[in-house]
Coordinates of C-alpha atoms in Angstrom, one line a residue:
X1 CA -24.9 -15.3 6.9
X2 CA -29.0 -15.2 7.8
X3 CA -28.1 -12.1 9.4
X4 CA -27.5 -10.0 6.2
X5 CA -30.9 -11.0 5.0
X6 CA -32.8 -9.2 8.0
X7 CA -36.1 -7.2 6.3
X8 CA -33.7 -4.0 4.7
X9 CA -35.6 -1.5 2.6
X10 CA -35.1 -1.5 -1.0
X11 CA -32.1 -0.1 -2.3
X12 CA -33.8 3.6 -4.8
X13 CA -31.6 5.3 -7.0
X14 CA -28.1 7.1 -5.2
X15 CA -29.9 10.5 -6.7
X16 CA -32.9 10.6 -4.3
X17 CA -33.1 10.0 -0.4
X18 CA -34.8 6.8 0.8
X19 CA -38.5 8.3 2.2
X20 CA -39.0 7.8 5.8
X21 CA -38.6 9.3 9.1
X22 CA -36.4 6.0 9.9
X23 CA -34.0 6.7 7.1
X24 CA -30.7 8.4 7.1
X25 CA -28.9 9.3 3.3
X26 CA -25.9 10.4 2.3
X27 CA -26.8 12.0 -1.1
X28 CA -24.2 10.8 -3.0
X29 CA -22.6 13.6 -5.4
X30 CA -22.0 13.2 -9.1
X31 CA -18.3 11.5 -9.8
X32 CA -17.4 14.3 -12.2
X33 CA -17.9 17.1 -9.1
X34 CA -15.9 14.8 -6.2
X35 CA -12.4 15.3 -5.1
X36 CA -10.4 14.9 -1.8
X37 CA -11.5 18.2 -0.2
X38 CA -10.6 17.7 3.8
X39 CA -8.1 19.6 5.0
X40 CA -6.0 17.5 5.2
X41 CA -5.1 16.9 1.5
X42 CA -5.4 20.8 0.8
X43 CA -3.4 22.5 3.2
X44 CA -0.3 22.0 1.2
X45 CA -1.8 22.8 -2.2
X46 CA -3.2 25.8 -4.0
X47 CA -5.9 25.5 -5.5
X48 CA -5.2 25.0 -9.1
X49 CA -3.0 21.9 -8.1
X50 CA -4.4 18.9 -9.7
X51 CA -6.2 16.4 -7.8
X52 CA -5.0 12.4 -7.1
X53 CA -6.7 10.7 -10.2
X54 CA -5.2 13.9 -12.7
X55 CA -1.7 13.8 -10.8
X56 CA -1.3 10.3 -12.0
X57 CA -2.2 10.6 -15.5
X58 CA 0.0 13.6 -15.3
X59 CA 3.0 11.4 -14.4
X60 CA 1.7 8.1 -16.9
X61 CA 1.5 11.0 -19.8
X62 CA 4.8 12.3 -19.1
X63 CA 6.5 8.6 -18.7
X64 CA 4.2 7.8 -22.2
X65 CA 5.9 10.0 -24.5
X66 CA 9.4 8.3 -23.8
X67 CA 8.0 4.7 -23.9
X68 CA 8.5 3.8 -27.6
X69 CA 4.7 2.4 -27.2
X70 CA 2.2 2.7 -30.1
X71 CA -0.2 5.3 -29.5
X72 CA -3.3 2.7 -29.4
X73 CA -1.7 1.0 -26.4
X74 CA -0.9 3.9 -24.3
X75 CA -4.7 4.9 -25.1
X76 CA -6.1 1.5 -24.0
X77 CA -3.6 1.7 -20.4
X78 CA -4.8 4.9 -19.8
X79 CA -8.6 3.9 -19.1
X80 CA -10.2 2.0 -16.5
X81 CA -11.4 -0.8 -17.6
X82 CA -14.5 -1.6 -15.7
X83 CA -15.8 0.0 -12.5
X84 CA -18.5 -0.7 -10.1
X85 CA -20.4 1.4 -8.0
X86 CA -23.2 -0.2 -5.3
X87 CA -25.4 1.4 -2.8
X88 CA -27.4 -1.0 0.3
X89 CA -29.3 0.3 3.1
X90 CA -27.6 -1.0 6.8
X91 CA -30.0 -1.1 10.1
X92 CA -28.3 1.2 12.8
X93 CA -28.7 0.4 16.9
X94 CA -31.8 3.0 17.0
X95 CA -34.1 1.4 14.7
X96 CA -33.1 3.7 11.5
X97 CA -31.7 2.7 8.1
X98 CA -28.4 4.7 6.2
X99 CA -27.8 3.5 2.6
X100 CA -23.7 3.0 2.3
X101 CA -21.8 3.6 -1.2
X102 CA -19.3 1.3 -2.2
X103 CA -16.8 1.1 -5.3
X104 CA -14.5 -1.1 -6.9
X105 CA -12.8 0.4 -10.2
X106 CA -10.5 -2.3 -12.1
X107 CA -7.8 -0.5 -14.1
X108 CA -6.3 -3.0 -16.1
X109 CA -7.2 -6.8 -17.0
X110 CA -3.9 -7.6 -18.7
X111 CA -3.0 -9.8 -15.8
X112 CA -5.7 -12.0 -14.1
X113 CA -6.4 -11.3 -11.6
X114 CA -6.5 -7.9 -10.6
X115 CA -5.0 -6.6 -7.4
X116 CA -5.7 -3.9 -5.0
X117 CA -6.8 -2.7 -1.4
X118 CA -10.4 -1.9 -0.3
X119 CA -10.4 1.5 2.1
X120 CA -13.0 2.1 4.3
X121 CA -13.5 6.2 4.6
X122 CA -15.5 9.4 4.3
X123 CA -13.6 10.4 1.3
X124 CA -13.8 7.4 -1.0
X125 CA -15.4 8.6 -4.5
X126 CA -15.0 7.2 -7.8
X127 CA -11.9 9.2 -8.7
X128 CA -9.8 8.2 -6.1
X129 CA -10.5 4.4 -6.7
X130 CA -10.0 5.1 -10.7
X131 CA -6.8 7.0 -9.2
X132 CA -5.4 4.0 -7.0
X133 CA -6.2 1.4 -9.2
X134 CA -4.3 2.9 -12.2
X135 CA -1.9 3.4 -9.7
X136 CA -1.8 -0.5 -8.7
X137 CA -1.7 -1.5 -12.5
X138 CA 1.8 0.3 -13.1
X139 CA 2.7 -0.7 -9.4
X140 CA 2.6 -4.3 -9.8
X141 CA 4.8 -3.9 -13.1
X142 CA 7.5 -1.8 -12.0
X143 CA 8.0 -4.9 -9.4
X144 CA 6.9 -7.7 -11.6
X145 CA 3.8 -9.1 -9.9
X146 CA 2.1 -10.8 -12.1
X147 CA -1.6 -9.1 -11.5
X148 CA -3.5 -6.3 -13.0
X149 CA -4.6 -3.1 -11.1
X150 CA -7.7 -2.6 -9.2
X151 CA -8.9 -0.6 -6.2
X152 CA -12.2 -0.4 -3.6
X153 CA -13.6 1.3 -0.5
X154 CA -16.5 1.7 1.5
X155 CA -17.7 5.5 1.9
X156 CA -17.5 5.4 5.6
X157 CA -15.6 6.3 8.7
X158 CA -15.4 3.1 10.5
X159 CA -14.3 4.9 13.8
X160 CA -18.7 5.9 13.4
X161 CA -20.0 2.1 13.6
X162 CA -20.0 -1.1 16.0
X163 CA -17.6 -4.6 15.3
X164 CA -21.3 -5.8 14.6
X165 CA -22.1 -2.9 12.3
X166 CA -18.6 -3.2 10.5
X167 CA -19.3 -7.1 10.2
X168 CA -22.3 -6.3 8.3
X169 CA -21.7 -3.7 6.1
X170 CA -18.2 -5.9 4.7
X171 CA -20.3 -9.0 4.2
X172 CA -23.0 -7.2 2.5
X173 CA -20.6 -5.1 0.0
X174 CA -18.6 -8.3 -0.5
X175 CA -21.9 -10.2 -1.4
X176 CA -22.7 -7.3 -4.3
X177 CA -18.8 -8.2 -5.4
X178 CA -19.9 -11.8 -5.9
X179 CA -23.0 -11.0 -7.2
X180 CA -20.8 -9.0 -10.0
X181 CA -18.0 -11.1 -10.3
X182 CA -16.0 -8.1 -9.2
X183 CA -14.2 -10.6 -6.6
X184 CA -12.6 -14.4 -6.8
X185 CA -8.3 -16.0 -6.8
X186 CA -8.5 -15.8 -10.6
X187 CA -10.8 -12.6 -11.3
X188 CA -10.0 -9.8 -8.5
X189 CA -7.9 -10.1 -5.2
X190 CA -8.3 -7.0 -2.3
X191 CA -6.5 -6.3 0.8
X192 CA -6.4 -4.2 3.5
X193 CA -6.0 -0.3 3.1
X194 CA -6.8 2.8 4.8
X195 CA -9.6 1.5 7.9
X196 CA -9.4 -1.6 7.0
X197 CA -7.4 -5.1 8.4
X198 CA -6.7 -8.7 8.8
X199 CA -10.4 -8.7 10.6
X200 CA -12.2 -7.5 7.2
X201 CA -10.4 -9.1 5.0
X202 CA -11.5 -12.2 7.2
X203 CA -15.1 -11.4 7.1
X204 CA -14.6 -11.1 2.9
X205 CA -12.8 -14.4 2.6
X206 CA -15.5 -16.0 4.5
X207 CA -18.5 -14.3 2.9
X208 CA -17.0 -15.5 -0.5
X209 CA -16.9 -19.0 0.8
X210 CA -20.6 -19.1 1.5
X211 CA -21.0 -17.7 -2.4
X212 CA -18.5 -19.9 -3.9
X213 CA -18.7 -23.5 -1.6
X214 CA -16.8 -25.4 -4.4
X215 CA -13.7 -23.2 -5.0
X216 CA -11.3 -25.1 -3.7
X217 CA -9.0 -21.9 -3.7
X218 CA -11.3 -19.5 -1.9
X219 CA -8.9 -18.3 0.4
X220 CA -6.5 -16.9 -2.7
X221 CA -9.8 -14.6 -2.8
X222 CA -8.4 -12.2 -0.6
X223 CA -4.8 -11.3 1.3
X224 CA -4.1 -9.5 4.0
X225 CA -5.8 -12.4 6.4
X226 CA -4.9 -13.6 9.7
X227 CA -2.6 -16.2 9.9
X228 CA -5.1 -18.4 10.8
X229 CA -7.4 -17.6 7.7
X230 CA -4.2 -18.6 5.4
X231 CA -2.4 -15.5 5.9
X232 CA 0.9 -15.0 5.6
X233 CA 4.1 -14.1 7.5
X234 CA 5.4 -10.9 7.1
X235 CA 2.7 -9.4 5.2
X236 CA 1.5 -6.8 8.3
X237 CA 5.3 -5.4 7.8
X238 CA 5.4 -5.4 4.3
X239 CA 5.0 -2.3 3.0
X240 CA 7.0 -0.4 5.9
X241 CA 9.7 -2.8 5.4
X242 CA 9.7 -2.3 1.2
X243 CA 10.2 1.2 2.2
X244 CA 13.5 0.8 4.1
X245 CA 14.8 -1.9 1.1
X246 CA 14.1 0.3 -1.3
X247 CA 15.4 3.7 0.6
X248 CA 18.6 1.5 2.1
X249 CA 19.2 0.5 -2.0
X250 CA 18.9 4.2 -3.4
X251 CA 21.5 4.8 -0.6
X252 CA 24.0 2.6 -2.0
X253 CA 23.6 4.6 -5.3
X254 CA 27.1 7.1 -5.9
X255 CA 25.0 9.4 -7.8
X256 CA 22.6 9.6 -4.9
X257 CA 25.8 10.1 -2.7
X258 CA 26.9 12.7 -4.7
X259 CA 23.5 14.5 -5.1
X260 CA 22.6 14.3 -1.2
X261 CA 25.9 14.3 0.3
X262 CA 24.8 11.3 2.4
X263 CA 27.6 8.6 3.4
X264 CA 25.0 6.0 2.1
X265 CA 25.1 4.1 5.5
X266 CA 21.6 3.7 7.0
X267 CA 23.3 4.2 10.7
X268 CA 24.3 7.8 9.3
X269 CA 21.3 9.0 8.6
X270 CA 18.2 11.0 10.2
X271 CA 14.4 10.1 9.2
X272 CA 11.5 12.1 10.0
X273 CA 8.0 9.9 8.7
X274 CA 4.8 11.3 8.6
X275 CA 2.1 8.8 9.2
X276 CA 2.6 6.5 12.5
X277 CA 0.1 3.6 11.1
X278 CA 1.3 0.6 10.1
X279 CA 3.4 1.8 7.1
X280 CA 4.7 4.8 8.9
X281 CA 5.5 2.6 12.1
X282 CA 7.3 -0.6 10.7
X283 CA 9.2 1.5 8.0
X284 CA 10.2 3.9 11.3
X285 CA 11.1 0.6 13.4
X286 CA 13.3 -0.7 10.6
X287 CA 15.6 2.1 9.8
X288 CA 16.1 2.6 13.7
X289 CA 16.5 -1.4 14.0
X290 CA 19.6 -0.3 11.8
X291 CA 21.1 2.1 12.6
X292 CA 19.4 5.7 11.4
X293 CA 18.1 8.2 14.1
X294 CA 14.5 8.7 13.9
X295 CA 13.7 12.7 14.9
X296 CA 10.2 13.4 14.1
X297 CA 6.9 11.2 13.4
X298 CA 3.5 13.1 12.3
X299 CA 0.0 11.9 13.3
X300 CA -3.0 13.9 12.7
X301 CA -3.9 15.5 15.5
X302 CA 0.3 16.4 16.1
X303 CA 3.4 15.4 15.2
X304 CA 6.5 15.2 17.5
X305 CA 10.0 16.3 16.9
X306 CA 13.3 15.4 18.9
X307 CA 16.8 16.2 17.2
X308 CA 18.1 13.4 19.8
X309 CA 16.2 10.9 18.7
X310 CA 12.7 9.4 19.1
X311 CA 12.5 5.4 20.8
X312 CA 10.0 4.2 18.1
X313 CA 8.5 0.7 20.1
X314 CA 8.3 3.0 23.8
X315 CA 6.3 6.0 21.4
X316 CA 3.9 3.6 19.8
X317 CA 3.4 2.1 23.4
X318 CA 2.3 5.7 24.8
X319 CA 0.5 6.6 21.5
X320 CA -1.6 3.2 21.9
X321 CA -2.3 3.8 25.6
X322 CA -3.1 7.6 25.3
X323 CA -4.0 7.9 21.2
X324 CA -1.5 10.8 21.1
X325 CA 2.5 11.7 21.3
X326 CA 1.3 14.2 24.1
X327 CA 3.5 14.5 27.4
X328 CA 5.4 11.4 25.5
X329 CA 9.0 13.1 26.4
X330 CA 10.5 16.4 27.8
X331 CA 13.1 17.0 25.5
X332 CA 10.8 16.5 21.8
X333 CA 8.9 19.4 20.8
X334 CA 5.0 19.1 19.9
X335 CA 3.9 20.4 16.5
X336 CA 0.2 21.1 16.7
X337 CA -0.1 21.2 13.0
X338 CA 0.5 18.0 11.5
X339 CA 2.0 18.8 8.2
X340 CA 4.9 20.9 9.4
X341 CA 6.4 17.5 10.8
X342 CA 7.3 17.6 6.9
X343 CA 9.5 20.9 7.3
X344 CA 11.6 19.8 10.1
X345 CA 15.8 19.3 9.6
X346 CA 16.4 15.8 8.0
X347 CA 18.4 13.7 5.7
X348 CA 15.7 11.1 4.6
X349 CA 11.6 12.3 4.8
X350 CA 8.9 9.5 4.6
X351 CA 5.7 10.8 4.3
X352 CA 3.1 7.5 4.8
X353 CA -0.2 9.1 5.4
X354 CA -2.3 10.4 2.9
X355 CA -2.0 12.3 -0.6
X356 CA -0.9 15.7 -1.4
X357 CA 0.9 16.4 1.7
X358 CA 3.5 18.5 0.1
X359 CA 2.3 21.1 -2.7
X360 CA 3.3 24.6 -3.9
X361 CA 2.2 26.2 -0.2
X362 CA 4.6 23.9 1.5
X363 CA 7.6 22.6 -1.2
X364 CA 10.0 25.1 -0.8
X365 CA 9.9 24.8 2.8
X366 CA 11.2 20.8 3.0
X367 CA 14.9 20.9 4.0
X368 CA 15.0 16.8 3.9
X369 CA 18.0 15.3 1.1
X370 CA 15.8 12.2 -0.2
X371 CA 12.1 12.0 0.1
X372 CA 10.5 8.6 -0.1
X373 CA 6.8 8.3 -0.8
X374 CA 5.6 5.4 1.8
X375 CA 1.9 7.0 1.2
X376 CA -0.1 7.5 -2.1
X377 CA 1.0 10.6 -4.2
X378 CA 2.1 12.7 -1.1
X379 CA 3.7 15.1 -3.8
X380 CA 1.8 16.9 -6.5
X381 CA 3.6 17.5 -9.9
X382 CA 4.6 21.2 -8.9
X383 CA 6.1 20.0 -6.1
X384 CA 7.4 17.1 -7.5
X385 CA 9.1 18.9 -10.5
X386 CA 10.9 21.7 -8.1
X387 CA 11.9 19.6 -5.6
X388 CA 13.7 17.7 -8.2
X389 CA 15.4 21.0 -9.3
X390 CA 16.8 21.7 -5.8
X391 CA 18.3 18.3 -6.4
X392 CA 15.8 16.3 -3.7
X393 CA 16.0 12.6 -4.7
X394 CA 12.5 11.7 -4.6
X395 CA 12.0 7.5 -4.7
X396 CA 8.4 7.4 -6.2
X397 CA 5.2 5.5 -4.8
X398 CA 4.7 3.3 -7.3
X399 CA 8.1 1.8 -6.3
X400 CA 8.9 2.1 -3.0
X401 CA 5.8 0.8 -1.2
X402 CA 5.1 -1.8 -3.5
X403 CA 6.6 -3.9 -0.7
X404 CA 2.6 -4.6 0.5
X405 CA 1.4 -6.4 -2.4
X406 CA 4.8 -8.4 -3.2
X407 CA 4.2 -10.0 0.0
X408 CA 0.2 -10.0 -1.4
X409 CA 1.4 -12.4 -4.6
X410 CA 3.2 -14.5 -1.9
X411 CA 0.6 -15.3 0.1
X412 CA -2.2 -15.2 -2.8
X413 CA 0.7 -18.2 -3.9
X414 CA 0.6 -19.7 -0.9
X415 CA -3.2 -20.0 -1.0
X416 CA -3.2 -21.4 -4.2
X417 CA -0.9 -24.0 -3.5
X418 CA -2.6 -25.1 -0.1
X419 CA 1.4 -25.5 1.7
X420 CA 3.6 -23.3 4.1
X421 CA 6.4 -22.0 2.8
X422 CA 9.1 -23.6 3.9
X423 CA 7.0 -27.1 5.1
X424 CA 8.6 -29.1 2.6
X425 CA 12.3 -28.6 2.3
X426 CA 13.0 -26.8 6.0
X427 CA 14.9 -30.3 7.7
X428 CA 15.7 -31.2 4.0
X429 CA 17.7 -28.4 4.0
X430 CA 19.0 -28.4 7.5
X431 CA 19.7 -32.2 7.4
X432 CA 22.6 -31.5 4.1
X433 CA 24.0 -28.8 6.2
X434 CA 24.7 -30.6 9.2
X435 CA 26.3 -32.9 7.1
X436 CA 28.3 -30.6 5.1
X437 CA 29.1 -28.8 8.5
X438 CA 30.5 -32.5 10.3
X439 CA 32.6 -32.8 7.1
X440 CA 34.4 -29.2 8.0
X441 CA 34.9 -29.3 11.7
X442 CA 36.6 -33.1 10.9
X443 CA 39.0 -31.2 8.5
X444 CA 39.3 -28.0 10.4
X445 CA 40.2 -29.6 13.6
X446 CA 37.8 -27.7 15.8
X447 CA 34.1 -28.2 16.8
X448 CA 31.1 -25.1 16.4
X449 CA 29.7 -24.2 19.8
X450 CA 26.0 -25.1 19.6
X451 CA 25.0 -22.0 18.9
X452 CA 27.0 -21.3 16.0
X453 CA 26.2 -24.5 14.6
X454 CA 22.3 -23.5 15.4
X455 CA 23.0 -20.3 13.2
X456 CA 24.5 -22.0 9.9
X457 CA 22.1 -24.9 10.3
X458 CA 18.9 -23.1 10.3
X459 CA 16.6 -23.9 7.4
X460 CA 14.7 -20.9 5.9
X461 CA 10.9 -20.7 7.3
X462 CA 7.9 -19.0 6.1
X463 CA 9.0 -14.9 7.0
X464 CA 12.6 -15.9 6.3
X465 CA 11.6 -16.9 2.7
X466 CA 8.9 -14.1 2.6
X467 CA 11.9 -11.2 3.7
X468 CA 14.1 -12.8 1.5
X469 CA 11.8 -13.0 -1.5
X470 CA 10.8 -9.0 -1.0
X471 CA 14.0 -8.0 -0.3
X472 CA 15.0 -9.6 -4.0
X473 CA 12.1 -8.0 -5.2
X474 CA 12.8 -4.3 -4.3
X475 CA 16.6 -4.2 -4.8
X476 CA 15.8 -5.9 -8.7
X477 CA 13.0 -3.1 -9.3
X478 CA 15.1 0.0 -8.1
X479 CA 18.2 -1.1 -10.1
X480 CA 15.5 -1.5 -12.9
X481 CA 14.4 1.7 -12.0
X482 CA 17.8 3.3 -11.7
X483 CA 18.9 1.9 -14.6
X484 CA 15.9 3.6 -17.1
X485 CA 16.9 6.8 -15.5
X486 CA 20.1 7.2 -16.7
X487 CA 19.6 6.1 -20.3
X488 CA 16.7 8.3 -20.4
X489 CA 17.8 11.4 -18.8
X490 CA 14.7 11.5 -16.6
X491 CA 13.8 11.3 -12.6
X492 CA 13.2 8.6 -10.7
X493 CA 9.4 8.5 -11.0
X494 CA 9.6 9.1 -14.9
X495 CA 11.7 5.9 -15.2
X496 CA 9.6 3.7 -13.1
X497 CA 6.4 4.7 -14.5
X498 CA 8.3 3.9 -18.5
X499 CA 9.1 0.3 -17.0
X500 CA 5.7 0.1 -16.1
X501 CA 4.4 1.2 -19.3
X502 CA 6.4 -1.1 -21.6
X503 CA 6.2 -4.2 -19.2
X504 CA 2.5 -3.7 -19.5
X505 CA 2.5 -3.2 -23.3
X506 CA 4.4 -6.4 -23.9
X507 CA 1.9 -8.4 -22.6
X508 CA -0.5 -6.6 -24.3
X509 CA 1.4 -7.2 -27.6
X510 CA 2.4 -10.7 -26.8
X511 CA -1.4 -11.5 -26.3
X512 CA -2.4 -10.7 -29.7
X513 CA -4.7 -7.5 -27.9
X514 CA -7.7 -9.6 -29.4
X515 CA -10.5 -7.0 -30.4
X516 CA -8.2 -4.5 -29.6
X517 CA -7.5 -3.8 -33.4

């Protein structure tokens, strides 16, 4: 820790540069003025589109007016509850000082503690935190985890800094959490996000530790950790594998059938997925793992296409050696410009990369039968709202990759309760199964070969339980889902965001809403 108490300058007001020749400053603009502006959130959209944060109270108003909530309620979800903004100068290798911007925006406190990632990029402002971690709130509803919304990031590229750099910049905005109570197993919980990974959410865990040396629970301060750090198994699939639960359940749907034309096999189908990160690639993986032919995968500097099929593990192999699907195969087809991946022939599209991919430039130019939003609000309303008038199922955000902090709860659980899943009733269970297996081959006549009696013996470890547990979790919330839709009349996202909505408003209720009246 001595380290992030080298001599730093102080840390001046985010409205005026730090004075010095040895000083670099990012002047920070004014909330009110910021929005995702890179290219690659605009291509798609015109310019009167909405932006993230707007988008999503778009969809909550919509989903409010057929809630049956009082009107003081809806009011009170709407807000952020509380949201933090810091700013602390970092020594870079040539002697001179930057000052980094960090946020944390909590949503909703209606559920303690709050829950959400912490991103580490050049776009992170204030609205897209408020955006993601009004976002998280409703998330965590429609799949009943018990935790309220929240959402951070770091305003840098990390790609731009050293392991030593990274190391310190973490621990110091981790230290202004603590120093706000912003952080802690019963108060706020991140994880990883965009730039971020097991490594930071180590560094956090551990900085928290030095802070807090009696919390016995410290490591329920953060998920997302290494397994060694009280991680979990399972939870670096998570998400990627919520997304083919929830796709492979909306399958089984007749109405989806009927709308799509799809057989609702898995093994019949054809994915395209924009966004070959960890989302993109284990959501990938798992639909070709069973069955479906994956034809195109977008990246941002191109995307490839191959109506034969693409091998997903021997592509990530190249991409990792050469950091691009380049000279990967004779027969796929290169797209220079990443969002047109989106356009390409298809029955099920998963864009997992960033927000506002498809908008009114772009909409009427997807040809895929169900879209399935691995990423953040890849669709804005417009798009949203015709797409569902060509008769596009689209299986919202807020549902389908909801699978990351599920497996979040589980392992914030297993911190809590300082014991492996599975550790205590694994040979308990596998003990009254040989036994009730030696009772059946007496009466049957006929003995198991050793591995079939392996197979039926086997007691459920941790990732057995931790699939198992998700896989409940998505099929429950998508027949939940389903299920609002028809007796409301409305789409998918309309339904999950009124489940959210009156989950929320129940415990709100339920509580008594003290000074709330």
């Amino acid at each position: 820790m001595a380290f992030l108490f080298k001599k730093l300058p102080a840390v001046v007001a985010a409205t005026r540069p730090l004075v010095g020749a040895n000083t670099l400053y990012r002047t920070a603009t004014p909330a009110m003025f910021r929005s995702m502006t890179t290219a690659a959130t605009q291509d798609a959209c015109d310019p009167e589109e909405p932006i993230f944060l707007k988008s999503v109270e778009m969809y909550y108003d919509r989903a409010a007016k057929l809630s049956n909530v009082a009107e003081g309620t809806l009011s009170h979800l709407r807000a952020v509850d509380s949201l933090l903004r810091v700013t602390f100068p970092i020594e870079l290798e040539d002697g001179k000082y930057e000052v980094i911007e960090g946020y944390r925006a909590q949503h909703s406190r209606h559920r303690l503690p709050v829950k959400g990632g912490i991103r580490f990029s050049e776009e992170v402002d204030l609205q897209e935190v408020e955006a993601l971690a009004s976002l998280m709130t409703y998330k965590c509803a429609v799949v009943d985890v018990p935790f309220g919304g929240a959402k951070g990031g770091i305003k840098i590229d990390p790609k731009k800094y050293t392991v030593d750099q990274l190391e310190r910049i973490t621990r110091r905005y981790t230290m202004e959490l603590c120093q706000k109570k912003f952080i802690g197993p019963g108060i706020d919980v991140p994880a990883p996000d965009v730039g971020t990974g097991p490594r930071e959410m180590s560094w956090i865990m551990d900085t928290y530790r030095q802070f807090n040396v009696d919390d016995v629970n410290a490591a329920g301060c953060v998920t997302g950790k290494p397994l060694s750090q009280g991680g979990v198994r399972g939870r670096t699939e998570a998400t990627g594998l919520g997304v083919y639960y929830g796709l492979r359940e909306f399958l089984n749907y007749p109405e989806v059938q009927k709308r799509t034309g799809l057989s609702g096999k898995v093994k019949d189908t054809t994915v395209i997925v924009q966004g070959f990160g960890n989302v993109g690639y284990y959501a990938a993986k798992f639909f070709q793992n069973n069955g479906a032919k994956i034809v195109g995968i977008g990246e941002r500097d191109c995307s490839i296409y191959d109506p034969s099929g693409i091998n997903v593990e021997e592509l990530q192999k190249h991409f990792k050696a050469h950091g691009s699907f380049r000279n990967f195969s004779a027969s796929a087809k290169i797209i220079d410009e990443p969002t047109k991946i989106l356009e390409q022939e298809c029955d099920i599209l998963i864009p997992a990369a960033l927000e506002r991919q498809i908008g009114l430039r772009n909409v009427e130019n997807i040809k895929a039968k169900i879209i399935g939003e691995g990423a953040n609000g890849p669709l804005t309303p417009a798009a949203h709202e015709i797409l569902e008038k060509r008769g596009i199922v689209v299986v919202p955000d807020l549902l389908l990759n909801a699978g990351g902090v599920t497996v979040s709860y589980f392992e914030w659980l297993k911190n809590l309760s300082h014991v492996r899943f599975g550790r205590m009733n694994k040979k308990f269970d596998e003990g009254s199964r040989r036994k009730l297996l030696s009772l059946v081959e007496g009466n049957a006549g006929r003995e198991l070969t050793e591995v079939e009696r392996k197979a039926i013996v086997h007691g459920a470890e941790e990732a057995d339980l931790i699939y198992s547990g998700l896989e409940d979790t998505m099929i429950q919330a998508c027949q939940e889902t389903r299920q609002t839709a028809e007796i409301k009349n409305v789409d998918y996202r309309t339904a999950a965001y009124i489940n959210a909505i009156q989950k929320i408003a129940i415990v709100y209720q339920d509580s008594g809403m003290l000074f709330m009246k």
